[in-house]
Amino acid sequence: MNFDYSDEQKALKDQARRFLSAESPLSAARAVLENPATGYDSALWKKIGEQGWCGAAIPEVYGGHEFGYVELCALAEELGRALAPVPFASSVYQFAESLLHCGSEAQKHALLPQIASGALIGTLAFTEGPGVLTAERIETKYENGTLHGTKIPVSDGGIAQRAVVLARDDNGPGLYLVDLEGGGVSRRTLSSIDPTRGTASITFDGAPAEPLGKAQDGLAQLARIHDRAAILLAFEQIGGADRALEMARDYALERYAFGRQIGSFQAIKHKLADVFVKNEVARANAYYGAWALGSNAAQLPVAAAAARVAASQAFWFASKENIQTHGGIGFTWEADCHLFYRRARHLGLVIGSPRDWKRRLTTALQRQLAAEQAQGIAA
Amino acid sequence: MNFDDSPEEARYRATVRTWIAANAPDMGGLSADEQRNWHPAHKAIARQWQAAKADAGYACISWPKAWGGAGGTAIEEAIFNQEEVRAGVQFTYFMTGLHMLLPALMEHNEDDLSLARIPPAVRGEEIWCQLFSEPASGSDSAGIRSQAVRDGDNWVVNGQKVWNSGAQIADYGMLVARTDADLPKHKGLTAFWVDMKTPGLQVRPIKVMSGEAELNEVFLDNVHIPDTQRVGAVNGGWKVVISTLMNERAALGSGTGLSWRDVMRLAAQTPAWEGSAIDDPAFREWLADYYVNVEAIRLLSFRTLTSLSRGEAPGPASSAGKLLWSNKTQEMASEAVDLQGHFGLLDGSDDALLHGAFQHRFLWAPGLRLGGGTDEIMKNIIAERVLGLPADIRVDKDVPFREIPHGR
């Protein structure tokens, strides 16, 4: 039993925080906000690649550093705190995890070393429209080795070089690997709530593609990949939520009204205590998720959904109450509060909404309860 | 990060599980009423179990052997508690004494008379209660008005205590009284231990909104307490109060006896417009929200354990657990009662589902948000001690106690 990072993991996390406070101040995220066409901070991305972070959980045999998943979670927490405007989540939590869990040996050997070094940006393209994604709603087709259709929106779709794409063939949905720099691909960058993590639509018109690993039920594969991404994203969310709380706390100490610090009013104190409690709920569930991810525990689907629900709610709550604590200044373009408000919603929707994940969580819990009852385990 | 038992912990768990299975009292023979806390039959079984644990070295596992404990670790004690809960044999009668009051007594007193109280408490032969709160001293816990006046070798105590859980069955109490009203309020308090049969001490039950009467008020009318039963220094009572609060580990292994599993089973059995309530999207969304919160309470108790295992005190962040637990219990009871529709009104043990367990929690829950630090006090603790926000502006600080304004 150990509910904490190890000393080595803490040292890695501290080092990441120092690196990011120097290399990725909030002005870096703001620069992308002001100039969304850039899509990301390419200089920062290069430096993050040099740190070896992209390969933190990728096995050495595929060119990674194999530090482990808890280490990757620690890095994600720091990237979330910094609102780092880089395609880390798309490349590492989604694309690399797709390859690791569904790819063939040849595909892993070909692409994972480039992801690990930061040389390649990858993404996972699954959505085609508003609302819930079901098998019937997938219109993108895989025929004769090529893809046809449009995925919208695709996170970091404007800058990625490779994508794993959810498409259907005669047997149903499957995952396919495609080179976005090859023929038959056209893309359009899109305006979104959070320009500091770019988004695009990608249209395939006969783009050459290959099945990712063995042909399997693509939606089931996507669910497995998203379970893993959910936990890593939860760490970005708690990093952001903690920082939003710290901003609100610092402002409440610095701002005076009615002759006293506004942080001395219980209306503010109790609000920020509520933020703290939600962040703790998110952290507890995310830590459990990190353990489940690192140890491939049977509890992974429940832990992932719980981490995602709790962390999405916590970051939303912290980011909106941070603006409220700041008062009018918090509503201005110039203040940094809205960067967190935007990022909170981006992270909360990027692999499906909290509502979808609550549905997943209840289903996973029903399954767990049935299994416990079958085994005769007392609650 | 590791949420599994270490090999050592797993071995210990297997050992205590086997021992509990072989020695646990049979609760099956008790009626639903007899299985409720404070019923004489329930208390008799609890005492018998405590004595059996003491004989086997499983009472007060983390206490030093010199105090009658087993000299084990906090993790071992927590594992034992978890296994007791699992086997349905965890009792609360001895917690106030063994987790809060006696460790503070031992910290402040070393005399034979005080130490003689320890072994019978460990065996469950003597039950302790806390005599701190007063009608005018609830959240304002240093606002104590009961007076102790020195009279030779004795102190004469007059005043009133309230919300004393278990005072009706307690053998001893720890009491805090004002010994100098010319000092500021935290500085003029002194702690004592007292035999609950002392003349002048009268216990009256308080019937709470759930209809039960396990809380009491205690009237003190010229109660003579020998100075040998003083705990700590004269006017040093606040330190003793702080010690008891630091020892408060009630959050560990505490539960409501109902979990998300019970609510899910209830929903599966409850008819809805289509199918059963478990298919209702509104219920499913609520359950997911409830689960992430109660799961966090379970996981945060592991963090407390991690701190204890490193010899660190659990920090003020553990207030989050109390706040969550009381609020989520109320929410769960409300949801479970609502799920049943009109039928949810029934709370009699013969007619209601689960013998009225959800309705019972529904009527108890408001007290959970008040006892052991109200929601508002917990939020102040988090805001001030975790987030570092300023304390409230205080009009009673550094003022002699007798000059502090008060209502009736």
Short mmCIF file of N, CA and C in Angstrom, two decimals, chain B residues 240-295:
data_model
loop_
_atom_site.label_atom_id
_atom_site.label_comp_id
_atom_site.label_asym_id
_atom_site.label_seq_id
_atom_site.Cartn_x
_atom_site.Cartn_y
_atom_site.Cartn_z
N VAL B 240 -4.76 19.40 25.72
CA VAL B 240 -5.33 18.06 25.80
C VAL B 240 -6.40 17.89 24.71
N VAL B 241 -7.20 18.94 24.53
CA VAL B 241 -8.22 18.90 23.48
C VAL B 241 -7.56 18.66 22.12
N ILE B 242 -6.49 19.40 21.87
CA ILE B 242 -5.77 19.25 20.59
C ILE B 242 -5.24 17.82 20.45
N SER B 243 -4.69 17.26 21.54
CA SER B 243 -4.19 15.88 21.47
C SER B 243 -5.29 14.92 21.06
N THR B 244 -6.49 15.09 21.64
CA THR B 244 -7.57 14.15 21.30
C THR B 244 -7.94 14.29 19.83
N LEU B 245 -7.91 15.54 19.33
CA LEU B 245 -8.28 15.74 17.93
C LEU B 245 -7.21 15.16 17.01
N MET B 246 -5.94 15.28 17.41
CA MET B 246 -4.86 14.72 16.59
C MET B 246 -4.98 13.19 16.54
N ASN B 247 -5.53 12.63 17.62
CA ASN B 247 -5.65 11.17 17.65
C ASN B 247 -6.89 10.68 16.92
N GLU B 248 -7.69 11.61 16.52
CA GLU B 248 -8.94 11.26 15.86
C GLU B 248 -8.64 10.54 14.56
N ARG B 249 -8.94 9.28 14.56
CA ARG B 249 -8.70 8.52 13.33
C ARG B 249 -9.98 7.84 12.92
N ALA B 250 -11.08 8.41 13.39
CA ALA B 250 -12.36 7.75 13.17
C ALA B 250 -12.62 7.53 11.69
N ALA B 251 -12.01 8.38 10.85
CA ALA B 251 -12.23 8.25 9.42
C ALA B 251 -11.71 6.91 8.91
N LEU B 252 -10.74 6.37 9.60
CA LEU B 252 -10.16 5.10 9.16
C LEU B 252 -11.16 3.97 9.33
N GLY B 253 -11.44 3.32 8.23
CA GLY B 253 -12.28 2.13 8.29
C GLY B 253 -13.71 2.44 8.67
N SER B 254 -14.08 3.72 8.69
CA SER B 254 -15.47 4.02 9.03
C SER B 254 -16.30 3.93 7.77
N GLY B 255 -17.53 3.57 7.94
CA GLY B 255 -18.41 3.49 6.79
C GLY B 255 -19.82 3.69 7.26
N THR B 256 -20.75 3.63 6.34
CA THR B 256 -22.14 3.78 6.73
C THR B 256 -22.78 2.41 6.81
N GLY B 257 -22.03 1.37 6.43
CA GLY B 257 -22.62 0.04 6.37
C GLY B 257 -23.42 -0.14 5.09
N LEU B 258 -23.52 0.89 4.29
CA LEU B 258 -24.19 0.78 2.99
C LEU B 258 -23.22 1.31 1.95
N SER B 259 -23.14 0.65 0.81
CA SER B 259 -22.19 1.09 -0.22
C SER B 259 -22.93 1.29 -1.53
N TRP B 260 -22.20 1.72 -2.55
CA TRP B 260 -22.79 1.87 -3.88
C TRP B 260 -23.38 0.55 -4.37
N ARG B 261 -22.80 -0.55 -3.86
CA ARG B 261 -23.33 -1.86 -4.27
C ARG B 261 -24.77 -2.04 -3.80
N ASP B 262 -25.03 -1.61 -2.56
CA ASP B 262 -26.39 -1.74 -2.03
C ASP B 262 -27.38 -0.90 -2.82
N VAL B 263 -26.95 0.31 -3.21
CA VAL B 263 -27.83 1.18 -3.97
C VAL B 263 -28.08 0.58 -5.35
N MET B 264 -27.04 -0.01 -5.92
CA MET B 264 -27.19 -0.61 -7.24
C MET B 264 -28.13 -1.82 -7.18
N ARG B 265 -27.98 -2.62 -6.14
CA ARG B 265 -28.88 -3.78 -5.99
C ARG B 265 -30.31 -3.30 -5.79
N LEU B 266 -30.47 -2.25 -4.99
CA LEU B 266 -31.81 -1.70 -4.76
C LEU B 266 -32.43 -1.27 -6.08
N ALA B 267 -31.63 -0.55 -6.89
CA ALA B 267 -32.15 -0.04 -8.16
C ALA B 267 -32.52 -1.19 -9.10
N ALA B 268 -31.75 -2.27 -9.04
CA ALA B 268 -32.01 -3.41 -9.92
C ALA B 268 -33.35 -4.08 -9.56
N GLN B 269 -33.74 -3.95 -8.29
CA GLN B 269 -34.99 -4.60 -7.83
C GLN B 269 -36.19 -3.68 -7.90
N THR B 270 -35.95 -2.38 -8.21
CA THR B 270 -37.03 -1.41 -8.12
C THR B 270 -37.62 -1.15 -9.51
N PRO B 271 -38.93 -1.42 -9.69
CA PRO B 271 -39.53 -1.21 -11.00
C PRO B 271 -39.51 0.27 -11.41
N ALA B 272 -39.29 0.53 -12.70
CA ALA B 272 -39.33 1.89 -13.23
C ALA B 272 -40.30 1.91 -14.40
N TRP B 273 -40.44 3.04 -15.08
CA TRP B 273 -41.36 3.11 -16.22
C TRP B 273 -41.04 2.03 -17.24
N GLU B 274 -39.74 1.89 -17.49
CA GLU B 274 -39.32 0.81 -18.39
C GLU B 274 -38.26 0.01 -17.66
N GLY B 275 -38.48 -1.28 -17.51
CA GLY B 275 -37.51 -2.11 -16.82
C GLY B 275 -37.40 -1.72 -15.37
N SER B 276 -36.16 -1.77 -14.83
CA SER B 276 -35.99 -1.39 -13.43
C SER B 276 -35.24 -0.06 -13.34
N ALA B 277 -35.19 0.50 -12.14
CA ALA B 277 -34.59 1.83 -11.95
C ALA B 277 -33.14 1.87 -12.40
N ILE B 278 -32.50 0.72 -12.42
CA ILE B 278 -31.09 0.71 -12.81
C ILE B 278 -30.91 1.07 -14.28
N ASP B 279 -31.99 0.96 -15.07
CA ASP B 279 -31.90 1.33 -16.49
C ASP B 279 -32.20 2.80 -16.73
N ASP B 280 -32.62 3.50 -15.70
CA ASP B 280 -32.98 4.92 -15.84
C ASP B 280 -31.71 5.77 -15.98
N PRO B 281 -31.58 6.48 -17.11
CA PRO B 281 -30.34 7.25 -17.33
C PRO B 281 -30.06 8.27 -16.23
N ALA B 282 -31.12 8.84 -15.65
CA ALA B 282 -30.89 9.82 -14.57
C ALA B 282 -30.26 9.12 -13.36
N PHE B 283 -30.75 7.93 -13.06
CA PHE B 283 -30.16 7.19 -11.95
C PHE B 283 -28.72 6.80 -12.26
N ARG B 284 -28.49 6.37 -13.48
CA ARG B 284 -27.13 5.92 -13.84
C ARG B 284 -26.14 7.08 -13.74
N GLU B 285 -26.57 8.24 -14.15
CA GLU B 285 -25.67 9.40 -14.07
C GLU B 285 -25.40 9.74 -12.61
N TRP B 286 -26.46 9.69 -11.79
CA TRP B 286 -26.26 9.97 -10.36
C TRP B 286 -25.30 8.97 -9.75
N LEU B 287 -25.50 7.68 -10.08
CA LEU B 287 -24.66 6.65 -9.46
C LEU B 287 -23.19 6.86 -9.80
N ALA B 288 -22.91 7.26 -11.04
CA ALA B 288 -21.51 7.50 -11.44
C ALA B 288 -20.92 8.63 -10.59
N ASP B 289 -21.68 9.70 -10.41
CA ASP B 289 -21.21 10.81 -9.58
C ASP B 289 -20.96 10.37 -8.14
N TYR B 290 -21.92 9.61 -7.63
CA TYR B 290 -21.81 9.13 -6.25
C TYR B 290 -20.57 8.24 -6.11
N TYR B 291 -20.41 7.35 -7.07
CA TYR B 291 -19.29 6.40 -7.00
C TYR B 291 -17.93 7.11 -6.95
N VAL B 292 -17.72 8.11 -7.82
CA VAL B 292 -16.38 8.73 -7.84
C VAL B 292 -16.09 9.41 -6.51
N ASN B 293 -17.13 9.90 -5.85
CA ASN B 293 -16.92 10.55 -4.56
C ASN B 293 -16.66 9.55 -3.43
N VAL B 294 -17.47 8.49 -3.37
CA VAL B 294 -17.24 7.53 -2.28
C VAL B 294 -15.97 6.71 -2.52
N GLU B 295 -15.65 6.50 -3.79
CA GLU B 295 -14.40 5.82 -4.09
C GLU B 295 -13.22 6.69 -3.63
#
